[in-house]
Tab-separated table of C-alpha atoms in Angstrom:
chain	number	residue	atom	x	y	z
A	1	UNK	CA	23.366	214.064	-118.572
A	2	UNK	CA	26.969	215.640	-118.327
A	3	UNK	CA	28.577	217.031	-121.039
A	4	UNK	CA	30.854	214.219	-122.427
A	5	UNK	CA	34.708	214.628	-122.232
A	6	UNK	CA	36.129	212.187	-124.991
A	7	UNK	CA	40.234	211.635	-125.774
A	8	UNK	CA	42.054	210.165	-129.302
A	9	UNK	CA	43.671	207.352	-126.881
A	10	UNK	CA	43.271	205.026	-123.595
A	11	UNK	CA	46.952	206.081	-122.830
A	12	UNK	CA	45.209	209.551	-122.051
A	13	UNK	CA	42.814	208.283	-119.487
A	14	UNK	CA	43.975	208.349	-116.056
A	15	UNK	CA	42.042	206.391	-113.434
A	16	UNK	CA	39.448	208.384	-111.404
A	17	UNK	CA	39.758	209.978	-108.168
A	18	UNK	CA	36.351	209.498	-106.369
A	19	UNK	CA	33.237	206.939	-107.700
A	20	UNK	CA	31.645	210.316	-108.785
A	21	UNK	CA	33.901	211.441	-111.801
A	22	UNK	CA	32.490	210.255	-115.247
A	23	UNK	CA	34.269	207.766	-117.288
A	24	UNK	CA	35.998	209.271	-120.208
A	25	UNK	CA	34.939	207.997	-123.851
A	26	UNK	CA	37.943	206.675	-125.910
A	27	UNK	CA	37.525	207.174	-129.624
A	28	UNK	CA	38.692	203.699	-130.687
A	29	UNK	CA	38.978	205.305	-134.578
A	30	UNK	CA	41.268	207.656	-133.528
A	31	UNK	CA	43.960	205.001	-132.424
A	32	UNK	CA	46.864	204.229	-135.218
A	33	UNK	CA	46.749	200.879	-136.599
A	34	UNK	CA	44.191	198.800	-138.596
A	35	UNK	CA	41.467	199.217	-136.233
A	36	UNK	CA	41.912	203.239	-136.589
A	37	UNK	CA	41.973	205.430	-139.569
A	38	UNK	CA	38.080	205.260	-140.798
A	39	UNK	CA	36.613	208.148	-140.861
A	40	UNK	CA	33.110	206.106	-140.942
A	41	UNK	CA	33.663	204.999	-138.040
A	42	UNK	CA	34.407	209.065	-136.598
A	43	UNK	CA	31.234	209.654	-137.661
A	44	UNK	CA	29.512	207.158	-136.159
A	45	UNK	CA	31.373	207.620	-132.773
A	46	UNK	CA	30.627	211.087	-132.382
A	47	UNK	CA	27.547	211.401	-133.897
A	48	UNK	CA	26.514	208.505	-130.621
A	49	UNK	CA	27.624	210.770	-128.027
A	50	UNK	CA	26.152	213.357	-129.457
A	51	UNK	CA	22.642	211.909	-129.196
A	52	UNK	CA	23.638	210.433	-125.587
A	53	UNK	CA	24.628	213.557	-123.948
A	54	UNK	CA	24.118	216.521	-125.960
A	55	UNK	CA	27.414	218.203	-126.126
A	56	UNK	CA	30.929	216.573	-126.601
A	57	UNK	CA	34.595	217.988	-126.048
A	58	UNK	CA	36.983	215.911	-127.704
A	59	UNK	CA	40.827	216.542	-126.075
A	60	UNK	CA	43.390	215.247	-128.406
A	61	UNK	CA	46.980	216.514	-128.482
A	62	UNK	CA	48.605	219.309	-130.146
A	63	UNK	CA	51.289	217.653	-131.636
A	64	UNK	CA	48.751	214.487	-133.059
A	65	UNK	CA	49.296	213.041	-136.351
A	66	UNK	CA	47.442	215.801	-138.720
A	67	UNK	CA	45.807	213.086	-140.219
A	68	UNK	CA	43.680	212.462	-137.101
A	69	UNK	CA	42.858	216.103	-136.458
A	70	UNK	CA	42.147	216.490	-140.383
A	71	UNK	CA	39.751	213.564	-139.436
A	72	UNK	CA	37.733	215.030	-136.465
A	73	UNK	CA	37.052	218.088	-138.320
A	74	UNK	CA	36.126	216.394	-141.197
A	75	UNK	CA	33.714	214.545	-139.088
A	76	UNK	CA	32.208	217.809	-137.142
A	77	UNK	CA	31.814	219.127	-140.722
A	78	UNK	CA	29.854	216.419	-142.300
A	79	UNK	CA	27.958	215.633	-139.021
A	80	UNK	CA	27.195	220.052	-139.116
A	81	UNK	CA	26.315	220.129	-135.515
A	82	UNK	CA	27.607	222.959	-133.329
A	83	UNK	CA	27.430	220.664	-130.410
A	84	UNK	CA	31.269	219.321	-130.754
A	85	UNK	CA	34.216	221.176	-129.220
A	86	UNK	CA	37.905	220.035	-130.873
A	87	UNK	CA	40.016	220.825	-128.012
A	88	UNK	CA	43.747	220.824	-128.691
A	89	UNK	CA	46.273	220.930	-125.769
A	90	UNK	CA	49.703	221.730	-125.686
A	91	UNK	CA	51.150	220.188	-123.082
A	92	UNK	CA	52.880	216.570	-123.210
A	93	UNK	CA	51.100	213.648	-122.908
A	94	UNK	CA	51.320	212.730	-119.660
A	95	UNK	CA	50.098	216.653	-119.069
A	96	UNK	CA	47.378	216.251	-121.357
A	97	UNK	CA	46.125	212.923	-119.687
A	98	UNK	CA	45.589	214.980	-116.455
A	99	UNK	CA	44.068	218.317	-117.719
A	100	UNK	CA	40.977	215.464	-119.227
A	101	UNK	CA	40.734	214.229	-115.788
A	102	UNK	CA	40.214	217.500	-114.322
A	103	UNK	CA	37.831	218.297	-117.437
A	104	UNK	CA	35.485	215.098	-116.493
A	105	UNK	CA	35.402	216.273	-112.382
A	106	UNK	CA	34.292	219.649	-113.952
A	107	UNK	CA	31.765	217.986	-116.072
A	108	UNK	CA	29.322	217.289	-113.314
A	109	UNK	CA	29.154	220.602	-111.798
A	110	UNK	CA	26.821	223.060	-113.139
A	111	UNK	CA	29.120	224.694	-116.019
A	112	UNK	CA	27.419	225.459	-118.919
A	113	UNK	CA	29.281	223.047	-121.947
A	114	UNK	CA	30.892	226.437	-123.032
A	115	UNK	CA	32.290	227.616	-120.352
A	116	UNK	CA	33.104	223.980	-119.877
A	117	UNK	CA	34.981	223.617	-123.158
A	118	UNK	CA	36.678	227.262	-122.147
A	119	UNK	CA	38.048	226.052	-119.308
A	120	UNK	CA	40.902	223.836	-120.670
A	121	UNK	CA	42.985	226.778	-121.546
A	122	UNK	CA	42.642	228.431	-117.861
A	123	UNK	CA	43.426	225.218	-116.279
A	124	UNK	CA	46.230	224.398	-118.651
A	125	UNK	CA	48.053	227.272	-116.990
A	126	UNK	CA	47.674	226.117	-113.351
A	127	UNK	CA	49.404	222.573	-114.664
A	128	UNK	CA	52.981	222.021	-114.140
A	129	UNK	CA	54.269	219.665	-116.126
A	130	UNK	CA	57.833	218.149	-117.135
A	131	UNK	CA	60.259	214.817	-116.804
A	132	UNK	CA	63.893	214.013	-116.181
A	133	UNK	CA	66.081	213.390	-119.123
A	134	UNK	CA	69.021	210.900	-119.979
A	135	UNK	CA	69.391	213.230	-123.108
A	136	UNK	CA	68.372	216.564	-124.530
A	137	UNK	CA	70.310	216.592	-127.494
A	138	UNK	CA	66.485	215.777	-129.348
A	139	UNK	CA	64.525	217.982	-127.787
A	140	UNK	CA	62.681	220.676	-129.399
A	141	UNK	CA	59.760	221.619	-127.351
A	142	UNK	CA	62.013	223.459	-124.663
A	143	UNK	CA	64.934	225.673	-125.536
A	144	UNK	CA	68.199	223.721	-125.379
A	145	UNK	CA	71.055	225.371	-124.966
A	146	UNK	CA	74.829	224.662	-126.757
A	147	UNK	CA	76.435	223.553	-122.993
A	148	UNK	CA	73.555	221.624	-122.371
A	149	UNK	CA	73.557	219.899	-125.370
A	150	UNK	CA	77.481	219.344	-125.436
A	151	UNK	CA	77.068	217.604	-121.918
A	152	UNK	CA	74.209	215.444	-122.724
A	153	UNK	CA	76.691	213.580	-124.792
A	154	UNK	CA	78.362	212.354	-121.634
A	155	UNK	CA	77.486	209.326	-120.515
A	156	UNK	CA	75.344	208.567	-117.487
A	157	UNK	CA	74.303	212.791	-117.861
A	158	UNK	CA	70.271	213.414	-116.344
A	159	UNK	CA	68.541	216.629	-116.848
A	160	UNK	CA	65.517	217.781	-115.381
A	161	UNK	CA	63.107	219.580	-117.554
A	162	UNK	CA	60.279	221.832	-116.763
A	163	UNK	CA	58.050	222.116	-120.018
A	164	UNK	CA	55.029	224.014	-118.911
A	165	UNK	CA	53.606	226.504	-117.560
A	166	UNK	CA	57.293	228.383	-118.030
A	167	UNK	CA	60.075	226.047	-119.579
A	168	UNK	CA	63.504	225.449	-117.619
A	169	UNK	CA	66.093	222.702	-118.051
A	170	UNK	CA	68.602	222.275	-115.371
A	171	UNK	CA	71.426	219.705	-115.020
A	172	UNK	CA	71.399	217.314	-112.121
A	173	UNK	CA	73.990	216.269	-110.309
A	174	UNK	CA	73.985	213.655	-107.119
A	175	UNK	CA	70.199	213.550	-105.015
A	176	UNK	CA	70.229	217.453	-104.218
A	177	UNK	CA	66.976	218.788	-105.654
A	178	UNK	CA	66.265	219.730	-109.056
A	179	UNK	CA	65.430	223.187	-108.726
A	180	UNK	CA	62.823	223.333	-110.892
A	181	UNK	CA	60.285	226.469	-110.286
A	182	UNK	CA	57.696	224.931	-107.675
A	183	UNK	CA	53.643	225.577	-107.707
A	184	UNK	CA	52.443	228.089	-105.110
A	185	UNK	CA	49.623	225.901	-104.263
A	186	UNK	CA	49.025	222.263	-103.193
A	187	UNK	CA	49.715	219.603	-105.762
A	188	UNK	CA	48.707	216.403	-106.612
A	189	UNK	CA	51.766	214.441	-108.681
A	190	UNK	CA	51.057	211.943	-111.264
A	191	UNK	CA	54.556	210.298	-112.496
A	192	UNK	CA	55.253	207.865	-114.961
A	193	UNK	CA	58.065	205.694	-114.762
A	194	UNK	CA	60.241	204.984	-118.142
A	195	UNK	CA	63.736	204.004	-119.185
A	196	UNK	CA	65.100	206.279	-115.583
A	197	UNK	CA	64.308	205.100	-112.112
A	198	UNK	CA	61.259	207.504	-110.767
A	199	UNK	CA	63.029	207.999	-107.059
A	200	UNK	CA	64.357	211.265	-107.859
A	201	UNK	CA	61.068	212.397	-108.979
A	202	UNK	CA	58.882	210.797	-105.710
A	203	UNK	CA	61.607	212.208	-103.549
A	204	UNK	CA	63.506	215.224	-103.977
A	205	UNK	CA	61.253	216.737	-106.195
A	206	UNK	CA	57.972	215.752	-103.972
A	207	UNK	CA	59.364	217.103	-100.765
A	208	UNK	CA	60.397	221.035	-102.362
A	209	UNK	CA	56.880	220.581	-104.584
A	210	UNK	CA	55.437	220.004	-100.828
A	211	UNK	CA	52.883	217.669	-103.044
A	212	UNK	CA	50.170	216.150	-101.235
A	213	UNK	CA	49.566	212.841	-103.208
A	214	UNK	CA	52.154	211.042	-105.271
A	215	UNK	CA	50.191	208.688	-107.718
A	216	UNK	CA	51.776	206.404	-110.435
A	217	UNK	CA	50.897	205.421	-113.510
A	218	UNK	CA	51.798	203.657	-116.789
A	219	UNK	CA	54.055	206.078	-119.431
A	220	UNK	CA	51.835	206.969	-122.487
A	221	UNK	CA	53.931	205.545	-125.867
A	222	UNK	CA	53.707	209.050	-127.362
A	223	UNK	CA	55.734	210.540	-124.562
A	224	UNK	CA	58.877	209.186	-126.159
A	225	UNK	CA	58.139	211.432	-129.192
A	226	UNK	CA	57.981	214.557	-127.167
A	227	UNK	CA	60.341	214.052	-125.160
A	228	UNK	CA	62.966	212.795	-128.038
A	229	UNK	CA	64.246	210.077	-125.755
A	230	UNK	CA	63.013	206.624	-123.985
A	231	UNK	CA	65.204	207.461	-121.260
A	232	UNK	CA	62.910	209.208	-119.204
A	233	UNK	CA	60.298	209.791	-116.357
A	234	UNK	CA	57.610	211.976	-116.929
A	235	UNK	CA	55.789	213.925	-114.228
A	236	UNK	CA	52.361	216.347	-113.887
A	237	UNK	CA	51.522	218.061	-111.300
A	238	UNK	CA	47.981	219.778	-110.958
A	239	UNK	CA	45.194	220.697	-108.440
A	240	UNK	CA	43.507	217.966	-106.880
A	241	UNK	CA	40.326	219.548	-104.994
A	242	UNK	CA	37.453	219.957	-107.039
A	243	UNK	CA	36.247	222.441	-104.863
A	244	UNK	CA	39.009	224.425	-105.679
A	245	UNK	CA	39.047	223.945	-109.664
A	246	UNK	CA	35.236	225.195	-109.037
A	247	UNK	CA	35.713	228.151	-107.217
A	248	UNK	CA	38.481	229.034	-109.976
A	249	UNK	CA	36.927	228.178	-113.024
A	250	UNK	CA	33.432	230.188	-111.480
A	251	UNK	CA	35.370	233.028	-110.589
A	252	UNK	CA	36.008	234.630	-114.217
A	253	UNK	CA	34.241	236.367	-115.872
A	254	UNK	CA	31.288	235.177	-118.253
A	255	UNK	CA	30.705	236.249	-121.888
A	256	UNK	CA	28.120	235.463	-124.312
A	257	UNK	CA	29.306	233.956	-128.114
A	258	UNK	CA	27.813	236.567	-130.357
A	259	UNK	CA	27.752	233.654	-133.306
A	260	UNK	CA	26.293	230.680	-131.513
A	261	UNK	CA	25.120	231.893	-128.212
A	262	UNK	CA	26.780	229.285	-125.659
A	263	UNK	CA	28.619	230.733	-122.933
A	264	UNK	CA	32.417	231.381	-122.463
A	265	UNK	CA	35.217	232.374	-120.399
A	266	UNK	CA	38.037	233.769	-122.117
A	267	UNK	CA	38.591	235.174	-125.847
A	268	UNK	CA	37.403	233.097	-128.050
A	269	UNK	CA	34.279	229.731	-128.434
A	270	UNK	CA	35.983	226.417	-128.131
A	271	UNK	CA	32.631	224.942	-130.138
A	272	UNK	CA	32.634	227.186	-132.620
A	273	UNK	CA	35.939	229.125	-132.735
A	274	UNK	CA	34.567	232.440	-132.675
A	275	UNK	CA	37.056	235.460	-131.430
A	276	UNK	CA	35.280	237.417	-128.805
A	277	UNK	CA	34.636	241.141	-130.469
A	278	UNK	CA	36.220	243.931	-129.242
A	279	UNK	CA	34.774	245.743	-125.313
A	280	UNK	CA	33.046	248.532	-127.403
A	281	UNK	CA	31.601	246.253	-130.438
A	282	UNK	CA	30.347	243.353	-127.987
A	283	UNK	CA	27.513	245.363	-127.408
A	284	UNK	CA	26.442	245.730	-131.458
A	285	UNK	CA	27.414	242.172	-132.649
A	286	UNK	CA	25.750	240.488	-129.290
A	287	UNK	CA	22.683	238.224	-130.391
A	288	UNK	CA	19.641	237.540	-128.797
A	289	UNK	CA	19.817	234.330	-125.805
A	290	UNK	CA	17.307	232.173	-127.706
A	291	UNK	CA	19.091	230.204	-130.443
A	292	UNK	CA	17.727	230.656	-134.015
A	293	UNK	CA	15.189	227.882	-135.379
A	294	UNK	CA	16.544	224.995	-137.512
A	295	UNK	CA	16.953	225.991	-141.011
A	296	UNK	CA	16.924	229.806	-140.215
A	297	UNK	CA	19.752	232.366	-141.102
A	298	UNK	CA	21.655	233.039	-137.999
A	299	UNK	CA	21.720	235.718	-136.442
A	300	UNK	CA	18.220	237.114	-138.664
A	301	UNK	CA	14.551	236.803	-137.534
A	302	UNK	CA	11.756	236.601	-139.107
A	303	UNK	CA	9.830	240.283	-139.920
A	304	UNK	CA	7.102	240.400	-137.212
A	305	UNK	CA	3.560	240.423	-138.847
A	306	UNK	CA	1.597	243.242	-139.773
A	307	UNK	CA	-1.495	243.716	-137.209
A	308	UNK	CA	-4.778	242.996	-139.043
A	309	UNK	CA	-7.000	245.252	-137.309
A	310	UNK	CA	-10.223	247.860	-138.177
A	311	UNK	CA	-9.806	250.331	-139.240
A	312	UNK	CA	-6.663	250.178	-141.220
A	313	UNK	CA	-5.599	254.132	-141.627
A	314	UNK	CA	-8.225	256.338	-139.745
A	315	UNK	CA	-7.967	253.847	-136.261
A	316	UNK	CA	-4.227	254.152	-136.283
A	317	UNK	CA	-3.115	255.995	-132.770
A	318	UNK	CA	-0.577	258.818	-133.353
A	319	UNK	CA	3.012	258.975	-131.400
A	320	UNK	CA	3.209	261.111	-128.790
A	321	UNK	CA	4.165	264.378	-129.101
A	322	UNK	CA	7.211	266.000	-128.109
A	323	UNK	CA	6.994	269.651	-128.004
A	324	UNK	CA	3.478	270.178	-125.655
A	325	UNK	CA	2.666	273.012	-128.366
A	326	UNK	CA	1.891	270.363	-130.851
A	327	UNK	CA	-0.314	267.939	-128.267
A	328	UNK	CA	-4.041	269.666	-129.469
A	329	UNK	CA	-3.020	269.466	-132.879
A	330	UNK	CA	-2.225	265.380	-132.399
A	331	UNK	CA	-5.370	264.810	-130.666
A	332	UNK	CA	-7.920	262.589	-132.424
A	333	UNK	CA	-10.052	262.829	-130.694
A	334	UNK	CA	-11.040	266.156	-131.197
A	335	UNK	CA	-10.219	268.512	-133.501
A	336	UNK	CA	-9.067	271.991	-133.258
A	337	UNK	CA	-11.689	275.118	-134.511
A	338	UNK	CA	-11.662	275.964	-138.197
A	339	UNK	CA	-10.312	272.087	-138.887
A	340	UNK	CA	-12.138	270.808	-141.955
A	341	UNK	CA	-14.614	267.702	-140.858
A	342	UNK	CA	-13.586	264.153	-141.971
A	343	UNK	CA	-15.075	262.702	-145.157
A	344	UNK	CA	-18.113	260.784	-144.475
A	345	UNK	CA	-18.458	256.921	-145.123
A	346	UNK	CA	-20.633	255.467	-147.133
A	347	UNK	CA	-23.464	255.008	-144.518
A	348	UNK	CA	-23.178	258.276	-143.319
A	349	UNK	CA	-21.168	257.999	-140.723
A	350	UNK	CA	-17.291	258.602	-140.338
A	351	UNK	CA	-15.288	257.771	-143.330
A	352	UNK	CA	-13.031	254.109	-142.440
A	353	UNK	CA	-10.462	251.916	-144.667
A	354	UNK	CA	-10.138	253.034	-147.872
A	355	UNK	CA	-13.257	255.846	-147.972
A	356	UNK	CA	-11.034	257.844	-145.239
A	357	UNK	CA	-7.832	258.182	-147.615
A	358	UNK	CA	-10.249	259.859	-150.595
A	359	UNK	CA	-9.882	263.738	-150.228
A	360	UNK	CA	-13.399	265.625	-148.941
A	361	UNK	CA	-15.243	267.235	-151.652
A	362	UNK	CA	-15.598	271.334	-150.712
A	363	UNK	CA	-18.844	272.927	-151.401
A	364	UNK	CA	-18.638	275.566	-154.523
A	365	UNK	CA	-18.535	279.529	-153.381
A	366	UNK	CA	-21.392	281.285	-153.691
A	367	UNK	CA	-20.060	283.800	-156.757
A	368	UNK	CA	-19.899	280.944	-158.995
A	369	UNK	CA	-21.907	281.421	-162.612
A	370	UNK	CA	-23.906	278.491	-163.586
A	371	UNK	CA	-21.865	275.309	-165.214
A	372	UNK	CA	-20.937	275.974	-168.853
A	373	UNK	CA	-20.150	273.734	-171.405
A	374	UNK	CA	-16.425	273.315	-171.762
A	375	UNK	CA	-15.026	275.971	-174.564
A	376	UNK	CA	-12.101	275.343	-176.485
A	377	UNK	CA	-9.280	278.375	-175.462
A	378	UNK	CA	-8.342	280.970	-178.344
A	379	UNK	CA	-5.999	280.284	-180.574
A	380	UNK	CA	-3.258	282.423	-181.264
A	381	UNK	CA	-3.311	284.309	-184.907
A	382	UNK	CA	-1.045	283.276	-187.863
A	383	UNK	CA	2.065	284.586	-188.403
A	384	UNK	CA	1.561	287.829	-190.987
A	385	UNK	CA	2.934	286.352	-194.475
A	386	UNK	CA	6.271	288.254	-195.893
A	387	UNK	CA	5.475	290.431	-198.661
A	388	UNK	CA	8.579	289.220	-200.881
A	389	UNK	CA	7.960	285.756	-201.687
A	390	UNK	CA	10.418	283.385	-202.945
A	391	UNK	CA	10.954	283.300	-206.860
């Protein structure tokens, strides 16, 4: 089962490609309005897709009600499962729409759900997104200078507006082209028609884009907030092979998350927001690959048991030793001339267990006397008494 790629509206779902891209899942309690707003109902969401297909990424927008975000992490906190990625994307909504889209092709390759979840920031930088303007003088997500703002005033003034991956805002004038900075690569062009006609967009822009594919859609309702203005058209452009999003997502380099094991590309977990360590401390923090047991510490294991085999101190092998000087003296199995013998056991034989830790008894020298009884050692004599005595 893929990894599940789930958005906070329908307005961010963008109609597949090919019969082979996976549906997203629209959290209906996410939406504003009476049906929205429950966080029972969050719970209950999730927690289903959780049990369907074992690892969610949720895609909502950066600029979302905080409210709603409050809400899903609420949720992944009462739910405590590891297994839920809170993706937030800065790009408009129109933008956002297509980086999910690319997300749910992605999904049924063989990425890991970490590397997965990591992939929305690379991709996010290969996505060119923007719109043409009636009015800037209300927008604050790309820098607006005092001319430009002056001239949106006039009436019947368009601007075109590059907000990501590097913003730009020029001022049109006639059908010439926009200008806007163009993708090195091929293109596909999503553009959503609002208060402006979408012909400058499908035409001058498509032709110096040299994109492939123009394909329309409906303008999400929260692109009005963004933008600061209903006069507009809003445009995305992205990659459109696959194949391509494969080979570039595959190409970087893996890491391991040294706090919940999944893997990633990039600097930090999108599940569970861990900051990769440093190059020379990844090597000390790194856990083991297995995941820790259910109701176990992370990142501690259980002390390994103590071997239960006879005998307990006289069976136990030596290490090795280093200096070949020492080897003979090491040796158990024989030992050295002029070594005292081991204690013997009770049976005779070699002392085992707890016998072998007693110290041998040595045999008396030959000069002893015979045993006398114990004699109490001289005392010392009494001080002598003074010959003037007190009075």
């Amino acid at each position: 089962m893929p990894t599940a790629v789930a958005v906070t509206s329908p307005e961010l779902v963008l109609p597949s490609p090919d019969r082979h891209t996976p549906p997203a899942a629209i959290l209906q309690s996410a939406e504003p309005g009476e049906r929205g707003g429950s966080l029972d109902r969050t719970l209950a969401e999730i927690h289903t897709l959780v049990e369907q297909h074992g690892h969610v990424l949720v895609v909502h927008p950066a600029a979302a009600p905080p409210a709603l975000v409050h809400r899903l992490h609420a949720a992944r906190a009462a739910l405590e499962t590891d297994r839920l990625a809170l993706v937030g994307v800065d790009l408009p909504p129109l933008g956002t729409a297509l980086l999910a889209l690319q997300l749910r092709q992605l999904s049924i390759c063989d990425f890991s759900p970490g590397v997965l979840a990591s992939a929305a920031r690379l991709l996010a930088h290969y996505l060119h997104a923007g719109a043409v303007l009636g009015s800037v003088a209300r927008l604050d997500q790309v820098p607006v200078g005092l001319k430009a703002h002056a001239k949106s005033w006039l009436p019947g003034s368009q601007f075109a507006v590059l907000a990501r991956p590097e913003p730009q805002l020029v001022r049109l004038s006639g059908d010439q082209d926009p200008g806007l900075k163009a993708p090195g690569f091929p293109t596909r062009l999503v553009v959503a028609e609002g208060g402006l006609p979408a012909e400058r967009v499908t035409g001058a822009l498509a032709r110096a884009w040299h994109v492939r594919e123009v394909t329309p859609t409906k303008l999400p309702a929260a692109s009005a907030d963004w933008w600061g203005t209903s006069k507009l058209t809003e445009f995305a452009a992205a990659i459109p092979d696959i194949s391509v999003l494969y080979q570039l997502v595959s190409s970087v380099r893996r890491e391991e998350c040294h706090w919940c094991g999944l893997e990633l590309i990039g600097d930090r977990c999108a599940f569970c927001a861990a900051p990769l360590p440093p190059p020379g401390e990844r090597g000390r923090r790194a856990l083991p690959a297995t995941r820790p047991a259910p109701g176990r510490l992370r990142g501690r294991e259980p002390a390994p048991a103590l071997a239960r085999t006879a005998p307990a101190a006289a069976g136990r092998a030596l290490p090795a030793a280093r200096d070949p000087r020492l080897a003979p003296a090491l040796d158990t199995g024989a030992a050295p001339p002029g070594a005292p013998q081991a204690p013997a056991g009770p049976t005779g034989g070699p002392a085992t267990g707890v016998h072998a830790l007693r110290p041998a008894q040595r045999e008396a020298p030959a000069d002893w006397g015979p045993h006398r009884p114990y004699e109490d050692p001289p005392q010392p004599p009494p001080p002598p008494r003074s010959r003037n005595p007190r009075p």
